Amino acid sequence: MTDVTEDTVLIETDGCTGLITLNRPQALNALTHSMVLRIGEVLTAWEHDPAVSQVLLRGAGERGLCAGGDIRAIHADAKAGTTGSLDFWRDEYRLNARIARYPKPYVALMDGIVMGGGVGLSAHGGVRIVTERSRVAMPETGIGFVPDVGGTYLLSRAPGELGTHLALTGTAIGPGDAMLCGLADHYLPSDWLEEFTRELTAAPVAEVLPKFGGATLPGSPLAAEREWIDRCYAADTVEEIHSRLRGSGLSAAREASELLHAKSPTSLKVTLAALRRARELDSLERVLEQEYRVSAAALSTPDLVEGIRAQVIDKDRCPRWSPAALFQVRQASVERHFAPLGEGRELTFPEHGPAGRG
């Protein structure tokens, strides 16, 4: 066994498996730029190492795989009017695409909290494992941002309008719903993970998984909500979605409407537009290119700074959005998020055939 420690990312090889452990448990393994670069470096090395036949991603600690990007750093960047976050997102999104096309089995243990950037590191992988502790979410509209890391690709391809519901409300889902929505493939109880990992170091994942197939998958609450979710979220505007939710007569729909009411109005409108456009794009790479434009535009909006302040910095949970209401968000403000960034500023990928999960 070899072991190389890089503080926030632990890298080791054990048997035929390369192990990547996100190692910021005190910060719920939130991603920094250096972590993204380190993971990219080791994936390159292992791709060309015949001794490594598969990769396993996991998180240190008991709380989760990864809570997302380091939004305190993004807040400082946005508040200062600097652009370090653009470099971070550029490398992060390239890593997301790399994971989706990785030529060796890429196994992600989506145990505990898996949000934002954590979804980007795991849900594009070839083998995605959830547990009874999994809480999977793209909660960006609550901080004045928009789902990224390929999240609009994944959620736009979930059954019916489930992805629209999750993207707009930021609702965290458990293992059954994660599998229903196409964000995970397999379920293992969390107390099986240690043995599963041990087995994986000695045999290919295709041989190991069948040995762990006896667990009963928890239920899928969203499956029972499909009728009202599909009907309400099929609307063309966020205002109409709100109206349908409020008028449905169902308590769950009213609760969803209340969740939307607390989110950034601009983020909601941009998110809906991003999802609808993502449905029409033919690969993960094309969606990531779109998301980079959206993220770059969001970096200069007041809602991103204010949302992170309210949720993470001051934790008063009372963001003052600008504009404060949906009807005040002009269509031009939405379209600005999708405008070309100019020569040399775009994120671009080589032309590929369809990639990702659809």
XYZ file of C-alpha atoms in Angstrom:
358
model
C 0.000 0.000 0.000
C 1.233 3.512 -0.775
C 0.057 6.583 1.066
C 0.525 10.238 0.119
C -1.113 12.925 2.226
C -1.969 16.344 0.813
C -3.709 17.795 3.870
C -7.209 18.335 2.498
C -7.134 15.398 0.074
C -5.766 11.998 1.091
C -4.511 9.867 -1.785
C -3.612 6.207 -1.533
C -3.585 3.039 -3.574
C -4.641 -0.239 -2.027
C -4.578 -3.312 -4.210
C -6.183 -2.490 -7.534
C -8.017 0.594 -6.275
C -7.049 4.242 -6.060
C -8.634 5.885 -3.018
C -9.458 9.602 -2.817
C -10.588 10.884 0.584
C -11.811 14.461 0.947
C -10.277 15.501 4.247
C -11.867 18.658 5.633
C -14.354 17.046 8.042
C -14.619 20.196 10.148
C -15.932 21.995 7.038
C -18.037 19.070 5.808
C -15.275 18.419 3.255
C -16.081 21.621 1.374
C -14.057 21.914 -1.824
C -11.241 24.378 -2.320
C -9.446 25.151 -5.561
C -6.354 23.252 -4.465
C -8.482 20.183 -3.721
C -9.973 20.269 -7.212
C -6.517 20.522 -8.757
C -5.165 17.693 -6.618
C -8.017 15.352 -7.587
C -7.470 16.171 -11.246
C -3.765 15.420 -10.972
C -4.274 12.016 -9.371
C -6.993 11.021 -11.855
C -4.519 11.733 -14.641
C -1.836 9.650 -12.965
C -4.162 6.723 -12.315
C -5.654 6.805 -15.806
C -2.225 5.831 -17.137
C -1.260 3.475 -14.285
C -2.031 -0.163 -15.158
C -1.824 -1.102 -11.468
C -4.918 1.015 -10.736
C -8.050 -0.489 -12.245
C -10.683 1.638 -10.479
C -11.146 4.739 -8.296
C -13.083 5.220 -5.057
C -14.147 8.661 -3.761
C -15.166 9.099 -0.119
C -15.334 11.768 2.572
C -13.571 11.911 5.930
C -15.666 12.054 9.080
C -19.199 10.903 9.776
C -21.201 13.830 8.436
C -20.947 13.574 4.687
C -19.033 13.259 1.454
C -18.948 16.976 0.617
C -21.163 19.969 1.379
C -20.112 21.797 -1.796
C -17.628 24.490 -2.740
C -15.996 26.694 -0.134
C -18.597 29.434 -0.305
C -16.851 31.592 2.279
C -14.043 31.992 -0.241
C -16.577 32.712 -2.998
C -18.247 35.308 -0.744
C -14.936 37.068 -0.122
C -14.188 37.039 -3.835
C -17.589 38.398 -4.846
C -17.558 41.040 -2.117
C -14.124 42.258 -3.193
C -15.101 42.314 -6.856
C -12.257 39.966 -7.767
C -12.458 36.917 -10.026
C -10.661 34.060 -8.284
C -13.919 32.115 -8.242
C -13.908 32.006 -12.037
C -10.614 30.119 -12.003
C -12.002 27.745 -9.379
C -15.183 27.080 -11.357
C -13.272 26.620 -14.600
C -11.134 23.857 -13.068
C -14.030 22.388 -11.084
C -16.299 22.085 -14.125
C -13.491 20.544 -16.144
C -13.102 17.990 -13.356
C -16.836 17.256 -13.430
C -16.643 16.516 -17.157
C -13.499 14.451 -16.618
C -15.267 12.280 -14.050
C -18.196 11.677 -16.429
C -15.818 10.374 -19.116
C -13.267 8.674 -16.886
C -12.121 5.473 -18.632
C -11.872 3.403 -15.440
C -14.696 2.643 -12.987
C -15.210 5.670 -10.736
C -17.042 4.736 -7.535
C -18.494 7.466 -5.288
C -19.660 6.825 -1.724
C -22.465 9.388 -1.377
C -22.833 8.865 2.364
C -24.248 11.683 4.498
C -24.432 15.219 3.134
C -23.770 15.512 -0.612
C -24.526 18.995 -1.870
C -23.481 21.350 -4.639
C -19.892 20.616 -5.574
C -20.179 17.279 -3.786
C -22.841 16.279 -6.307
C -20.470 17.326 -9.080
C -17.728 15.041 -7.756
C -20.017 12.041 -7.315
C -23.175 12.042 -9.417
C -21.284 12.101 -12.730
C -19.399 8.948 -11.750
C -19.979 5.503 -13.141
C -20.963 3.854 -9.828
C -22.837 6.054 -7.332
C -23.685 4.576 -3.942
C -26.095 6.121 -1.429
C -26.818 5.092 2.164
C -29.635 5.625 4.651
C -27.752 8.753 5.779
C -27.525 10.342 2.322
C -28.921 13.839 1.941
C -28.438 14.976 -1.641
C -29.221 18.520 -2.753
C -28.456 21.408 -5.059
C -29.383 24.265 -2.671
C -27.911 27.172 -4.639
C -31.075 29.296 -4.994
C -30.963 29.812 -1.215
C -27.659 31.683 -1.468
C -28.443 33.758 -4.541
C -26.692 31.366 -6.911
C -27.774 28.827 -9.545
C -27.187 25.038 -9.670
C -23.859 24.328 -11.346
C -21.228 21.507 -11.509
C -23.440 19.856 -14.118
C -26.412 19.982 -11.749
C -28.682 21.504 -14.377
C -27.716 18.649 -16.716
C -28.605 15.997 -14.136
C -31.771 17.647 -12.841
C -33.089 18.544 -16.289
C -33.019 14.825 -17.083
C -34.757 13.605 -13.922
C -38.231 12.072 -14.457
C -40.988 14.550 -15.211
C -40.494 17.824 -13.350
C -38.801 16.347 -10.272
C -35.539 18.050 -11.200
C -37.253 21.416 -11.552
C -38.740 21.020 -8.079
C -35.372 20.102 -6.558
C -33.440 22.826 -8.365
C -35.826 25.637 -7.452
C -36.558 24.646 -3.840
C -33.114 23.242 -3.004
C -34.805 20.346 -1.208
C -32.473 17.660 0.147
C -33.482 14.114 -0.732
C -32.698 10.694 0.691
C -31.431 7.535 -1.008
C -34.713 6.375 -2.558
C -35.382 9.734 -4.158
C -31.764 10.087 -5.279
C -32.086 6.840 -7.187
C -35.494 7.804 -8.579
C -34.058 11.075 -9.886
C -31.049 9.420 -11.514
C -28.479 10.824 -9.097
C -27.423 7.421 -7.718
C -27.326 3.773 -8.791
C -26.931 1.588 -5.706
C -27.942 1.516 -2.063
C -25.809 0.184 0.787
C -26.383 0.614 4.521
C -23.653 2.861 5.925
C -22.308 0.136 8.212
C -21.518 -1.958 5.118
C -19.227 0.653 3.581
C -16.061 -0.390 5.411
C -16.380 -3.985 4.255
C -17.368 -2.873 0.752
C -14.253 -0.697 0.521
C -12.070 -3.544 1.760
C -13.500 -5.892 -0.875
C -13.033 -3.254 -3.542
C -9.284 -3.146 -2.999
C -9.038 -6.777 -4.089
C -11.563 -7.112 -6.920
C -13.329 -5.112 -9.652
C -16.413 -3.206 -8.567
C -18.535 -5.255 -10.992
C -17.651 -8.355 -8.979
C -17.966 -6.722 -5.568
C -21.375 -5.038 -5.927
C -23.407 -8.256 -6.288
C -22.099 -9.396 -2.908
C -23.787 -6.380 -1.294
C -27.148 -6.567 -2.998
C -29.342 -7.706 -0.105
C -30.235 -4.371 1.494
C -33.775 -3.006 1.233
C -33.844 0.418 -0.393
C -35.724 3.034 1.667
C -38.857 4.433 0.086
C -39.089 7.315 -2.360
C -41.349 10.073 -1.000
C -41.169 11.988 -4.291
C -42.652 9.051 -6.185
C -45.959 9.664 -4.405
C -45.802 13.395 -5.217
C -45.231 13.115 -8.949
C -48.724 14.168 -10.010
C -48.728 17.638 -8.440
C -45.001 18.197 -9.000
C -45.257 17.437 -12.726
C -48.388 19.537 -13.106
C -47.191 22.581 -11.178
C -43.593 22.735 -12.341
C -44.422 22.275 -16.019
C -45.373 25.957 -16.107
C -43.302 28.283 -18.257
C -42.576 30.881 -15.553
C -41.712 30.858 -11.880
C -44.726 33.060 -11.214
C -47.039 30.475 -12.764
C -45.328 27.680 -10.837
C -45.980 29.648 -7.638
C -49.606 30.137 -8.617
C -50.164 26.451 -9.383
C -48.510 25.389 -6.126
C -50.618 27.758 -4.050
C -53.800 26.810 -5.874
C -53.330 23.057 -5.708
C -55.019 22.624 -2.343
C -52.257 20.263 -1.213
C -50.198 20.960 1.884
C -46.996 19.612 0.285
C -47.439 21.959 -2.673
C -48.076 24.917 -0.369
C -44.903 24.062 1.533
C -42.995 24.048 -1.746
C -44.427 27.468 -2.550
C -43.222 28.755 0.820
C -39.755 27.386 0.098
C -39.688 29.249 -3.206
C -40.797 32.442 -1.482
C -37.621 32.389 0.625
C -35.252 32.020 -2.352
C -33.593 34.699 -4.453
C -36.132 35.790 -7.102
C -33.369 36.329 -9.648
C -31.839 32.930 -8.912
C -35.213 31.238 -9.332
C -35.805 32.773 -12.742
C -32.275 32.084 -13.968
C -32.426 28.514 -12.641
C -35.668 27.761 -14.469
C -34.223 29.182 -17.691
C -30.998 27.198 -17.218
C -32.893 23.939 -16.715
C -35.077 24.433 -19.758
C -32.057 25.282 -21.907
C -30.068 22.343 -20.502
C -32.761 19.948 -21.711
C -32.003 21.019 -25.264
C -28.216 20.647 -25.003
C -26.815 17.303 -26.114
C -23.953 16.714 -23.684
C -22.717 17.456 -20.198
C -19.918 19.555 -21.661
C -22.313 21.893 -23.440
C -24.298 22.326 -20.212
C -21.136 23.046 -18.211
C -20.203 25.717 -20.729
C -23.607 27.299 -20.156
C -23.280 26.986 -16.387
C -19.927 28.765 -16.480
C -21.545 31.770 -18.172
C -24.313 31.754 -15.588
C -21.886 31.473 -12.668
C -19.702 34.274 -14.024
C -22.726 36.563 -14.253
C -23.964 35.571 -10.780
C -20.589 36.497 -9.267
C -21.314 40.166 -9.925
C -24.886 40.163 -8.586
C -25.790 41.477 -5.119
C -27.799 38.361 -4.260
C -24.780 36.036 -4.148
C -22.976 38.160 -1.566
C -26.172 38.712 0.407
C -27.290 35.094 0.286
C -23.989 33.730 1.572
C -23.914 36.445 4.236
C -27.366 35.506 5.505
C -26.955 31.731 5.369
C -23.275 31.208 6.208
C -21.504 34.324 7.480
C -23.986 36.020 9.825
C -26.438 33.106 9.831
C -29.441 35.371 10.441
C -31.323 33.465 7.688
C -32.898 36.753 6.553
C -31.456 37.627 3.143
C -32.498 40.932 1.608
C -32.787 40.026 -2.051
C -32.429 42.638 -4.782
C -34.856 42.699 -6.510
C -37.019 41.429 -3.675
C -39.929 40.070 -5.721
C -40.332 37.942 -8.824
C -42.264 40.576 -10.756
C -39.345 42.993 -10.312
C -36.859 40.684 -12.067
C -36.599 41.861 -15.642
C -36.144 39.406 -18.475
C -33.016 41.275 -19.524
C -31.475 40.447 -16.137
C -32.167 36.768 -16.741
C -30.798 36.830 -20.290
C -27.617 38.541 -19.105
C -26.632 35.289 -17.354
C -26.516 33.438 -20.671
C -24.689 36.074 -22.705
C -21.279 35.247 -24.235
C -18.363 36.243 -22.018
C -16.092 37.280 -24.858
C -12.915 36.077 -26.493
C -10.719 34.013 -24.195
C -13.111 34.159 -21.256
C -15.422 31.240 -22.026
C -15.139 27.724 -20.666
C -14.861 25.447 -23.690
C -14.546 21.712 -24.197
C -13.575 19.719 -27.290
C -16.489 18.389 -29.303
C -17.717 15.062 -27.947
C -20.671 12.835 -28.458
C -23.360 12.834 -25.770
C -21.884 12.354 -22.304
C -23.276 12.022 -18.838
C -26.529 10.421 -17.811
C -29.668 11.150 -19.743
